[in-house]
mmCIF file of C-alpha atoms in Angstrom:
data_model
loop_
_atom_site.group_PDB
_atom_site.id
_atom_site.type_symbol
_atom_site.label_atom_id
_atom_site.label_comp_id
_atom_site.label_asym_id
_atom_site.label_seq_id
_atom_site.Cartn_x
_atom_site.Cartn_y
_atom_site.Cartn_z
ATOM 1 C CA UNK A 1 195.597 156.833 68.095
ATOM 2 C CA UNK A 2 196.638 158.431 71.360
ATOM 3 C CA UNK A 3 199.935 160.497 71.387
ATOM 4 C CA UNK A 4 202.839 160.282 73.502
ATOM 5 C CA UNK A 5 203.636 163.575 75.006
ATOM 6 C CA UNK A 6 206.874 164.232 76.494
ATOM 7 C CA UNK A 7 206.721 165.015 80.252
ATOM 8 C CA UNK A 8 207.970 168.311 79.571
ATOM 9 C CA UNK A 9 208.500 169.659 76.025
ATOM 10 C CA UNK A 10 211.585 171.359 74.679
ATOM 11 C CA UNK A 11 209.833 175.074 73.968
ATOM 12 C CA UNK A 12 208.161 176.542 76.472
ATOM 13 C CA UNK A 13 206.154 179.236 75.927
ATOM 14 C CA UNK A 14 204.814 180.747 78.813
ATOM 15 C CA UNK A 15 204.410 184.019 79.672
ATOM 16 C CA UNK A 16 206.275 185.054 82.828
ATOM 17 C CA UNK A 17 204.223 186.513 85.721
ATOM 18 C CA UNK A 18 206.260 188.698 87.290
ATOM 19 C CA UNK A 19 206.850 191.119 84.578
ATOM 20 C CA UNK A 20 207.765 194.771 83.531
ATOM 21 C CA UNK A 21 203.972 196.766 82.682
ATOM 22 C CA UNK A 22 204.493 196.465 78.855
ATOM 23 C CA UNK A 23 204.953 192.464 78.560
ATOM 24 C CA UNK A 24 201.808 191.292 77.368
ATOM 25 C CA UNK A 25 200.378 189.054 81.003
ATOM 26 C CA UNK A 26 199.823 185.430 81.095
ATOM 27 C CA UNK A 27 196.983 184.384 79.051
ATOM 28 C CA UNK A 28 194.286 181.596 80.154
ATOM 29 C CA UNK A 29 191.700 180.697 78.061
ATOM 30 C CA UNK A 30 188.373 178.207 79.595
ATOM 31 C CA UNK A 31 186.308 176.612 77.202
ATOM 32 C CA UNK A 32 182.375 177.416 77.818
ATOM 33 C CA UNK A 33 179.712 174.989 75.609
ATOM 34 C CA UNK A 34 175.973 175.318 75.008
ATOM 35 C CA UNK A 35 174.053 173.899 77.822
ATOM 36 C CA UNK A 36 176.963 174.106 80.139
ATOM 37 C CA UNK A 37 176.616 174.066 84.226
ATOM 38 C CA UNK A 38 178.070 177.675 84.893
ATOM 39 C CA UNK A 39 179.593 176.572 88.610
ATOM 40 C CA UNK A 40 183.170 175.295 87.345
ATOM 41 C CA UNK A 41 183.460 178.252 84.718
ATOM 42 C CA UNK A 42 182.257 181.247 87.363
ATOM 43 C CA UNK A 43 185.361 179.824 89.652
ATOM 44 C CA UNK A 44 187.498 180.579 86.542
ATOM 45 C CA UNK A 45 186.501 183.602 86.213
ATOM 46 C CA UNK A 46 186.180 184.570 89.578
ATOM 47 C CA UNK A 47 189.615 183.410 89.944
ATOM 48 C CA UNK A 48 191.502 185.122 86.787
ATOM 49 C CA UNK A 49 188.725 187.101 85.030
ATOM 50 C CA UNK A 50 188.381 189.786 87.855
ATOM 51 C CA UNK A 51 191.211 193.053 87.886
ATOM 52 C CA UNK A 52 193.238 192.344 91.278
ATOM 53 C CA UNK A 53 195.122 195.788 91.200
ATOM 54 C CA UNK A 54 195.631 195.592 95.164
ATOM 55 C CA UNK A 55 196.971 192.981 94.709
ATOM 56 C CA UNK A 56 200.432 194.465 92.824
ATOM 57 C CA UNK A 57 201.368 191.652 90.666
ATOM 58 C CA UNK A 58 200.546 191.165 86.811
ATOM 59 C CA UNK A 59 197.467 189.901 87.203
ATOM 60 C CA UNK A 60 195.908 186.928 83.879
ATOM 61 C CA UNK A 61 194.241 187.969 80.765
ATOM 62 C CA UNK A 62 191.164 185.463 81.022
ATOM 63 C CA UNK A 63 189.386 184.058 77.633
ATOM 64 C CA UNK A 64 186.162 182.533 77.579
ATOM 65 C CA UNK A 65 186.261 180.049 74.214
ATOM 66 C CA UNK A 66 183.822 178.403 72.737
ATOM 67 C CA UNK A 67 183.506 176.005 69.183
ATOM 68 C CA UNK A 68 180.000 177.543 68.324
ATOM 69 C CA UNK A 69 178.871 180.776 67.439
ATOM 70 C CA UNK A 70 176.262 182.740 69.126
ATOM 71 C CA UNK A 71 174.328 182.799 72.237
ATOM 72 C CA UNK A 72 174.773 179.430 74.310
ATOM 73 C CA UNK A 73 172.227 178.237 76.759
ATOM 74 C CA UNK A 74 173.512 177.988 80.591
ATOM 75 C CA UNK A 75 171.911 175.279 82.969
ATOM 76 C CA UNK A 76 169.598 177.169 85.028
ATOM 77 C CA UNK A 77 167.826 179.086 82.680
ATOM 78 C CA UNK A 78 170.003 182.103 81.285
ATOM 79 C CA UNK A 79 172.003 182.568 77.912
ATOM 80 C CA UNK A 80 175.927 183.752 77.228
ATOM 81 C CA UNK A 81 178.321 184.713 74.661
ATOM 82 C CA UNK A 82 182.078 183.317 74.705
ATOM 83 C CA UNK A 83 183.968 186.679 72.977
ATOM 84 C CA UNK A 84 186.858 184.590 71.889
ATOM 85 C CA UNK A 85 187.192 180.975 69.916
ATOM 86 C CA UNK A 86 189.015 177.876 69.392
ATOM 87 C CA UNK A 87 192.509 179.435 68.262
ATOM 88 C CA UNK A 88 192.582 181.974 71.066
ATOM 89 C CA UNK A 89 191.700 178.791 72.752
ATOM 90 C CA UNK A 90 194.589 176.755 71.867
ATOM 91 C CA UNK A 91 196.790 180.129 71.660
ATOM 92 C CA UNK A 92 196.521 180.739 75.705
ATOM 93 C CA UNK A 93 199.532 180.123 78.045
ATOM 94 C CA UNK A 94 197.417 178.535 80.037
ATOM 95 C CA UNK A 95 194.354 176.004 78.592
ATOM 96 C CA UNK A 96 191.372 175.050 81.151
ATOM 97 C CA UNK A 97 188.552 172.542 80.007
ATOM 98 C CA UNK A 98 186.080 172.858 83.084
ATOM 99 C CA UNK A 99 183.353 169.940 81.643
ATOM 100 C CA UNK A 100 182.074 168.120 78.452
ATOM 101 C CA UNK A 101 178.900 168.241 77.491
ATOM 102 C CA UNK A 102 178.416 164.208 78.066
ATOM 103 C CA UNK A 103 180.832 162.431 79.718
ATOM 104 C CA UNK A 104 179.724 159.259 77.161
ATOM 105 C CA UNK A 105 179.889 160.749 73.927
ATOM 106 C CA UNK A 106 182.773 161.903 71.824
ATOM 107 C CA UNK A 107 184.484 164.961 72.156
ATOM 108 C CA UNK A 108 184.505 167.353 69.527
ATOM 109 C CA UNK A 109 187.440 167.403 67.276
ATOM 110 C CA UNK A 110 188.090 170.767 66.889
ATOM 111 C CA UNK A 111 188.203 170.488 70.880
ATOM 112 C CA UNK A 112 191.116 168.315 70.650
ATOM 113 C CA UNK A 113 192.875 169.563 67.934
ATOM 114 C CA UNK A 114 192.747 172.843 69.489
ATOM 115 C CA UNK A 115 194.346 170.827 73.097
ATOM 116 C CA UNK A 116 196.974 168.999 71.520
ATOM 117 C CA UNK A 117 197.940 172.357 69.366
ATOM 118 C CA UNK A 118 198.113 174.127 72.889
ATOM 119 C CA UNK A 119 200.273 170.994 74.503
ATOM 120 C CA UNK A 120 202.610 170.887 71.546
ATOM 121 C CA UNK A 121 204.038 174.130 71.877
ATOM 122 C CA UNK A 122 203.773 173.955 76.101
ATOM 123 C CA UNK A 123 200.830 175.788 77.097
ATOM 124 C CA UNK A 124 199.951 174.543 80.913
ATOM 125 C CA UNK A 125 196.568 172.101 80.474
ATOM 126 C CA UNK A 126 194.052 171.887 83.131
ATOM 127 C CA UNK A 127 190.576 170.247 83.834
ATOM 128 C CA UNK A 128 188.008 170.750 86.382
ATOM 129 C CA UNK A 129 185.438 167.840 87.032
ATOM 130 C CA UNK A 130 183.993 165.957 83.937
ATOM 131 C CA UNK A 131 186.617 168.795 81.960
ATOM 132 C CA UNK A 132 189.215 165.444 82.344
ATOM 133 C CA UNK A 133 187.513 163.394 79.763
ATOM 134 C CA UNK A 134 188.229 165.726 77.006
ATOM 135 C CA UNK A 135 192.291 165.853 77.900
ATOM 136 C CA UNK A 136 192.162 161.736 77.972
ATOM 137 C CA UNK A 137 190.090 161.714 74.677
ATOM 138 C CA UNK A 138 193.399 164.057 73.668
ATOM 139 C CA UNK A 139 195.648 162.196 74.866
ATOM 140 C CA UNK A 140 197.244 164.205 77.115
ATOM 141 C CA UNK A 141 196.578 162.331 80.408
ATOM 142 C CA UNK A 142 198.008 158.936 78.537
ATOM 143 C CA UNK A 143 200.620 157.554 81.509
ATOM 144 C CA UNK A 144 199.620 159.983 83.701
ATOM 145 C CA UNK A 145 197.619 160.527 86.926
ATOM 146 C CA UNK A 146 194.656 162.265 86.822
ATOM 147 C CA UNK A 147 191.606 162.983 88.794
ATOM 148 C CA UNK A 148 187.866 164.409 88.183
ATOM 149 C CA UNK A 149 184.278 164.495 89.886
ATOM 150 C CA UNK A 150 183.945 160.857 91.813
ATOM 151 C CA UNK A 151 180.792 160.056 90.327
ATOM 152 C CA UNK A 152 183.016 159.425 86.662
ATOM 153 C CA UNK A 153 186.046 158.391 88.223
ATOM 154 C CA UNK A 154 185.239 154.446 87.145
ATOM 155 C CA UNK A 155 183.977 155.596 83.791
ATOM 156 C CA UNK A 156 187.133 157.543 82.867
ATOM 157 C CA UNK A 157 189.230 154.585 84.064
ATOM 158 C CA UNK A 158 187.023 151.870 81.918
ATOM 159 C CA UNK A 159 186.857 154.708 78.455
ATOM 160 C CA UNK A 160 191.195 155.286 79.041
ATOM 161 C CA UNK A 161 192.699 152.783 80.649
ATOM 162 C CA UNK A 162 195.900 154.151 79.947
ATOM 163 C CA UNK A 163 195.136 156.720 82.584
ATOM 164 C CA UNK A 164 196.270 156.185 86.444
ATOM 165 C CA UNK A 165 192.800 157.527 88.002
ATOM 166 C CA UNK A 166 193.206 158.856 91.526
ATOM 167 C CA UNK A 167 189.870 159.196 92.171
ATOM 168 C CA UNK A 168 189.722 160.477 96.279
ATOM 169 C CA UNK A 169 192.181 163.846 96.061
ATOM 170 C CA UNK A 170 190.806 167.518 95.296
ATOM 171 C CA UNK A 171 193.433 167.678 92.055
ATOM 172 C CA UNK A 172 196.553 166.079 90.352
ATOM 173 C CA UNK A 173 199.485 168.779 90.400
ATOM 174 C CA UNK A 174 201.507 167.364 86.825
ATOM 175 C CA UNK A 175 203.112 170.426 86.378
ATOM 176 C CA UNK A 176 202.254 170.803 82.632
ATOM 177 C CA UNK A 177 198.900 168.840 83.322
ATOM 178 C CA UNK A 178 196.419 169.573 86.112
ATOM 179 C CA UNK A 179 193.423 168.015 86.516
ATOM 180 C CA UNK A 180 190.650 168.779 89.841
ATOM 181 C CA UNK A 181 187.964 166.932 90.974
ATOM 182 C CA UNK A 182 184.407 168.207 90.830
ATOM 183 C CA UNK A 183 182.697 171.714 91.523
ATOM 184 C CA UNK A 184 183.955 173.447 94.554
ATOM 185 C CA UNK A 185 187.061 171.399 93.823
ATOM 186 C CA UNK A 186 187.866 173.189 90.895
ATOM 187 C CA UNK A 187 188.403 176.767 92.955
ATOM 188 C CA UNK A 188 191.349 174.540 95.174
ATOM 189 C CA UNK A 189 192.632 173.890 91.555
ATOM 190 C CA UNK A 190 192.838 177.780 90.817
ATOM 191 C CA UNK A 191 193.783 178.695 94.173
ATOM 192 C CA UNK A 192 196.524 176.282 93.445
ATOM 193 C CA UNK A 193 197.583 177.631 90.106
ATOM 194 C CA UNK A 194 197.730 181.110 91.963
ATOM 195 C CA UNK A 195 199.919 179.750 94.237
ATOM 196 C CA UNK A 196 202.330 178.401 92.049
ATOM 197 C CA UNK A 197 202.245 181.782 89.906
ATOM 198 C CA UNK A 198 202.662 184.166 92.507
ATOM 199 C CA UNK A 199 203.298 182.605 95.670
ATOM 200 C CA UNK A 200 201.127 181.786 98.963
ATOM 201 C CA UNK A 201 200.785 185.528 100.137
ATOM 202 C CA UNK A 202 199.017 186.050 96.843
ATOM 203 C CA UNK A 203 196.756 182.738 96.982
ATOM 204 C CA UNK A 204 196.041 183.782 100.322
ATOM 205 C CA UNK A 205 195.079 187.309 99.664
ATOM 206 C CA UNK A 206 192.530 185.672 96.869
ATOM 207 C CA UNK A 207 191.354 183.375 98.758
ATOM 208 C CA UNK A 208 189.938 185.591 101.563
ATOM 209 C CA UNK A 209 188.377 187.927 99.157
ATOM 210 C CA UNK A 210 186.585 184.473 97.924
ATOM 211 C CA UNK A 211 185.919 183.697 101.422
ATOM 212 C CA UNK A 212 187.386 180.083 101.307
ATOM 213 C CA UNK A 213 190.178 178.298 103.045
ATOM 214 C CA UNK A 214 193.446 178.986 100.779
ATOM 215 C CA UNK A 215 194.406 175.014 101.076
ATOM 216 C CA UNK A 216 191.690 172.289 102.091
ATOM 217 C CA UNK A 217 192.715 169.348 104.256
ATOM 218 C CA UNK A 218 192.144 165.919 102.917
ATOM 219 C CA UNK A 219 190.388 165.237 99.230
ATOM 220 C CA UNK A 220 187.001 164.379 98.008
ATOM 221 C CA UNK A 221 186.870 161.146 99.130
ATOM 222 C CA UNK A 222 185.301 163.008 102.556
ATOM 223 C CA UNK A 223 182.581 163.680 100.377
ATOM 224 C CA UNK A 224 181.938 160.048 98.024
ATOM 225 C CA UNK A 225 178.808 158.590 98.773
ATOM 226 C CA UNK A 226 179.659 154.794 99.766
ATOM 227 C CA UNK A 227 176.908 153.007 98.666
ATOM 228 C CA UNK A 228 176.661 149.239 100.081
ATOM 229 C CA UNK A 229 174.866 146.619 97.782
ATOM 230 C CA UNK A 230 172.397 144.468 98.807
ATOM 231 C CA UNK A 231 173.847 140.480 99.004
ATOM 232 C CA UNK A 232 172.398 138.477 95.953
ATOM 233 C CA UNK A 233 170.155 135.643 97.473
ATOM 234 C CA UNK A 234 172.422 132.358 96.851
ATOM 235 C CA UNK A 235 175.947 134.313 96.268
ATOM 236 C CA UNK A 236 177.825 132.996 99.608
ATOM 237 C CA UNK A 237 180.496 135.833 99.261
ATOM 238 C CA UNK A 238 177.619 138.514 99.295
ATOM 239 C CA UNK A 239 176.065 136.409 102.574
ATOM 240 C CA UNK A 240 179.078 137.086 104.234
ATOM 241 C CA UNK A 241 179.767 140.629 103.334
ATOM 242 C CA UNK A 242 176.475 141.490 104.440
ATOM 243 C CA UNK A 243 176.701 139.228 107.907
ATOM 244 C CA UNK A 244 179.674 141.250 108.692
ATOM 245 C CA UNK A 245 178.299 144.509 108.096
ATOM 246 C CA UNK A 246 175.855 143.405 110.883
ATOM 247 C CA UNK A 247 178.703 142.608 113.141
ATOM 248 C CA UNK A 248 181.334 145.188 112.617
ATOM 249 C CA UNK A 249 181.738 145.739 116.273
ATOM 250 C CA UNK A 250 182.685 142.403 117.254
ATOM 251 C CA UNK A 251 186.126 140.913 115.905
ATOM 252 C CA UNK A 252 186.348 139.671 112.607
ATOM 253 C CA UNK A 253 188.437 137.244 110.913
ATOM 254 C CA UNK A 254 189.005 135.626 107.258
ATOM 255 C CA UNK A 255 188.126 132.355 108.761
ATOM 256 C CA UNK A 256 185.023 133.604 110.424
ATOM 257 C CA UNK A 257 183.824 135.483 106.902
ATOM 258 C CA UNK A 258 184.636 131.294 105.061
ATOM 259 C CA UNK A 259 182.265 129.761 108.115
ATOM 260 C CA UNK A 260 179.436 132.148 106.673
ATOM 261 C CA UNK A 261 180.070 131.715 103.095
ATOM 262 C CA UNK A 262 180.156 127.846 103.584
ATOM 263 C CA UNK A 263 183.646 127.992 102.051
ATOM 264 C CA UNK A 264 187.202 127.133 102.638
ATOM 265 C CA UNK A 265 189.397 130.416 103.816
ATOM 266 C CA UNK A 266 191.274 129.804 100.395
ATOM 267 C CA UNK A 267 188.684 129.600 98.517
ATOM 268 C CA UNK A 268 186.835 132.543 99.839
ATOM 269 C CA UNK A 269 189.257 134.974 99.677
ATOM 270 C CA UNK A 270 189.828 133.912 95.849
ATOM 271 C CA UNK A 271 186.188 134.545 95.253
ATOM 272 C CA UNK A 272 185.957 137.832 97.879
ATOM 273 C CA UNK A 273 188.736 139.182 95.596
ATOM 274 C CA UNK A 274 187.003 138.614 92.430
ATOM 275 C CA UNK A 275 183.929 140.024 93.597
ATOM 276 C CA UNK A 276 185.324 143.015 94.608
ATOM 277 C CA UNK A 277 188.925 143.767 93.802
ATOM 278 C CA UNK A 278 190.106 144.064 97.345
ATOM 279 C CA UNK A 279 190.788 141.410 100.315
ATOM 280 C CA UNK A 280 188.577 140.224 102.947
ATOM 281 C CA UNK A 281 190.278 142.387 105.707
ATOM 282 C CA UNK A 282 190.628 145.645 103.600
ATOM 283 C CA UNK A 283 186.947 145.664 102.932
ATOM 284 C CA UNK A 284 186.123 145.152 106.518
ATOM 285 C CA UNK A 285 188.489 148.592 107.529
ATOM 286 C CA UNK A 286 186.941 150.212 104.858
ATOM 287 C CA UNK A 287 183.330 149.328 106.369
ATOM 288 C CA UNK A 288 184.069 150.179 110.031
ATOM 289 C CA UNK A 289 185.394 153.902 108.622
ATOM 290 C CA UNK A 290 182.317 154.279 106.497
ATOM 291 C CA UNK A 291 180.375 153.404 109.444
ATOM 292 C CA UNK A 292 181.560 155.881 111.627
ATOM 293 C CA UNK A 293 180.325 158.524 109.749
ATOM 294 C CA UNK A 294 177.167 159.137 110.671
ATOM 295 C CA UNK A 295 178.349 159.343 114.108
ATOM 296 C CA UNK A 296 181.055 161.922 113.520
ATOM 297 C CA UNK A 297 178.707 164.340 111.533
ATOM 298 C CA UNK A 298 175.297 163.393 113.573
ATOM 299 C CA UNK A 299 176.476 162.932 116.920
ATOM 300 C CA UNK A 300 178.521 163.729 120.056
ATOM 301 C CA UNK A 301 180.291 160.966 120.833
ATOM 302 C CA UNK A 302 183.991 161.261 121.669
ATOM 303 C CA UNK A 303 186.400 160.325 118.810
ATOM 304 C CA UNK A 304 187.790 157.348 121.068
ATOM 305 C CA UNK A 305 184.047 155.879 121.360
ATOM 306 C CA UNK A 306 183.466 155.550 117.822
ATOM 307 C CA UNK A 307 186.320 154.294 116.800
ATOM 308 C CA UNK A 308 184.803 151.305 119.544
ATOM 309 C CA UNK A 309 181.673 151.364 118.506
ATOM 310 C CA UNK A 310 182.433 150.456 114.347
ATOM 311 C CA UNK A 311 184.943 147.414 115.417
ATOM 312 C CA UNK A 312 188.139 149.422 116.163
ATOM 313 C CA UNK A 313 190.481 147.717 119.254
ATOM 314 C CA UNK A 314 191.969 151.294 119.754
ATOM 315 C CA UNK A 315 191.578 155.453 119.026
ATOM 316 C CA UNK A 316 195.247 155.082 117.326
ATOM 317 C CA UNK A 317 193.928 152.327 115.042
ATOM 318 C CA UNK A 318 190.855 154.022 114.362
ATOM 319 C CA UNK A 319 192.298 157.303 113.582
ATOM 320 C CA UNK A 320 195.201 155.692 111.631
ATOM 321 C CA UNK A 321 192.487 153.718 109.248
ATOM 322 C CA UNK A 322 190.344 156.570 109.185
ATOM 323 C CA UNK A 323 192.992 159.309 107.897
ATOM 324 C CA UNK A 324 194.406 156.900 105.657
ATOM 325 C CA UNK A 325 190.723 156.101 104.011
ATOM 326 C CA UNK A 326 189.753 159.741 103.832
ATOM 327 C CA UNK A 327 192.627 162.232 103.646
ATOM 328 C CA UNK A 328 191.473 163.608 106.706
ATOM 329 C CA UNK A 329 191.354 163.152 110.831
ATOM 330 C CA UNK A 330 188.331 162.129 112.353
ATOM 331 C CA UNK A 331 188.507 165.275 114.421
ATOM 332 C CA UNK A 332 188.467 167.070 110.986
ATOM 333 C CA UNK A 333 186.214 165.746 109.304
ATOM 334 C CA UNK A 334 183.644 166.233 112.120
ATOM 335 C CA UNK A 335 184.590 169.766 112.069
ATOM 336 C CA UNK A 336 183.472 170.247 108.382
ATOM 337 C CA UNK A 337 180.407 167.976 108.550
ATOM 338 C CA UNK A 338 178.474 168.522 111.885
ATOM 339 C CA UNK A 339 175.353 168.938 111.371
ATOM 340 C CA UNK A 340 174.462 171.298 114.296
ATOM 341 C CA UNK A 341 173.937 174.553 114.120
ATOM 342 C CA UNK A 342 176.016 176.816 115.521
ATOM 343 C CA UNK A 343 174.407 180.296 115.135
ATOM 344 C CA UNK A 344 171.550 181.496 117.207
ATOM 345 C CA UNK A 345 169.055 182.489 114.412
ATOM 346 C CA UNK A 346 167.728 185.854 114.075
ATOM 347 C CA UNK A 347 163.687 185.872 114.888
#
């Protein structure tokens, strides 16, 4: 049966950051399972693991956790050894789960007694990617919003419905309960946790030595692959869908989407909803932004023209729509994506 947290429990014990030499520092444990994709835990410990004496603040006391004994095999071919286990786990001021082992099958329950232990008595709880699946199988994200990796953003929602899944940002700030999207994401997340610890000049300061941006614009939904289905032969709504995909540059109406279905405006739009849990119009926007992103990343095209070319009527609508769909400008997102190369290379 799920439990009902509090939003913020009555103890909290955390220990402070900015402390004399002899308090003991604030503790983070990560959990690290056999056949594990190292990315997500290396930010960790890049993050909190490594001495930052330059730095001039307490830095964490990082533990690697893990439920099994022994040597546990890493994807890409090497072995490791977690040095601490599930009560140092659960015993951590702050509690990271960077991934399950299969975001389909059950999550240990050691793995969640250990969590809910750790939430009880107000450790801070954070996931990175697929890490999101073992707080919801806790409970812990029940009434909450949370994010992970895209790809499992519709799985988490179907397996915990009682979670709000945001699925296009780079984390979920909850205070008590953080939760990032997937891979690089998860070093925003720690950068993030830095920040809140010690301030920006800190974050910053870690963030160069990582050689990253301190704060990303937008969120991953820059990066979701939008894949368009092809129209069932006979479905009328999936005729029309895929006749306006055709014609995105030319003006497009609810009435003109009916005359291809065959169907009454009223009557499409009830089935055009059903099919795909939006409205007629909102699909179309989301189509014309989708669109022109080939020909921000491939091309040279002036911002204004593309907007044109996928079915905008003007550079303030496009970029409105566009910022609004992707947590990021047009301008921006061409920046990040562009495709040619910029560096003369060495022969």
């Amino acid at each position: 049966m799920p439990l009902d947290f509090p939003a913020r429990p009555h103890a909290v014990r955390r220990t402070p950051l900015h402390t004399p030499r002899d308090t003991p520092r604030h503790t983070v444990s990560v959990l690290a399972f056999d056949g594990m994709a190292p990315f997500e835990l290396g930010a960790v410990v890049e993050v909190f693991g490594l001495p930052r004496p330059e730095l001039g603040v307490p830095w964490y006391d990082l533990r690697v956790c893990s439920l099994e004994r022994g040597p546990m095999r890493a994807a890409g071919g090497f072995t490791m050894t977690a040095g601490h286990d599930l009560r140092a786990f659960a015993a951590a001021d702050t509690v990271m789960v960077v991934a399950v082992p299969d975001v389909r099958g059950d999550v240990p329950a050691p793995v969640l007694d250990a969590l809910r232990e750790a939430r009880e008595r107000g450790a801070r709880i954070v996931s990175i990617c697929s890490g999101a699946f073992a707080l919801a199988a806790a409970g812990l994200l029940d009434g909450r919003e949370a994010t992970t990796h895209w790809r499992y953003a519709d799985l988490l929602r179907s397996r915990y419905p009682r979670v709000r899944v945001t699925p296009d940002v780079l984390y979920v700030d909850g205070d008590d309960v953080l939760t990032g999207a997937g891979s690089a994401a998860g070093l925003d997340l720690c950068l993030h946790l830095v920040r809140k610890d010690h301030g920006a000049r800190i974050a910053n300061s870690v963030a160069r030595r990582l050689v990253v941006p301190p704060h990303r614009e937008g969120g991953q939904a820059q990066f979701v692959e939008a894949a368009v289905p092809e129209p069932a032969a006979g479905d009328p709504v999936a005729e029309a869908m895929a006749w306006a995909l055709d014609h995105l540059t030319e003006p497009i109406t609810v009435a003109g989407l009916a005359r291809q279905a065959r169907l009454a405006p009223r009557t499409f739009i009830r089935h055009f909803q059903r099919k795909t849990g939006t409205s007629p119009l909102r699909w179309v926007i989301h189509q014309r932004v989708m669109a022109s992103l080939p020909l921000l990343e491939e091309g040279a095209l002036p911002i204004e023209r593309i907007g044109a070319a996928v079915g905008f009527e003007s550079p303030a609508t496009f970029r409105h729509h566009f910022t609004r769909a992707m947590k990021t400008s047009p301008s921006a997102y061409r920046h990040a994506f562009r495709t040619t190369a910029t560096a003369t290379p060495r022969v």
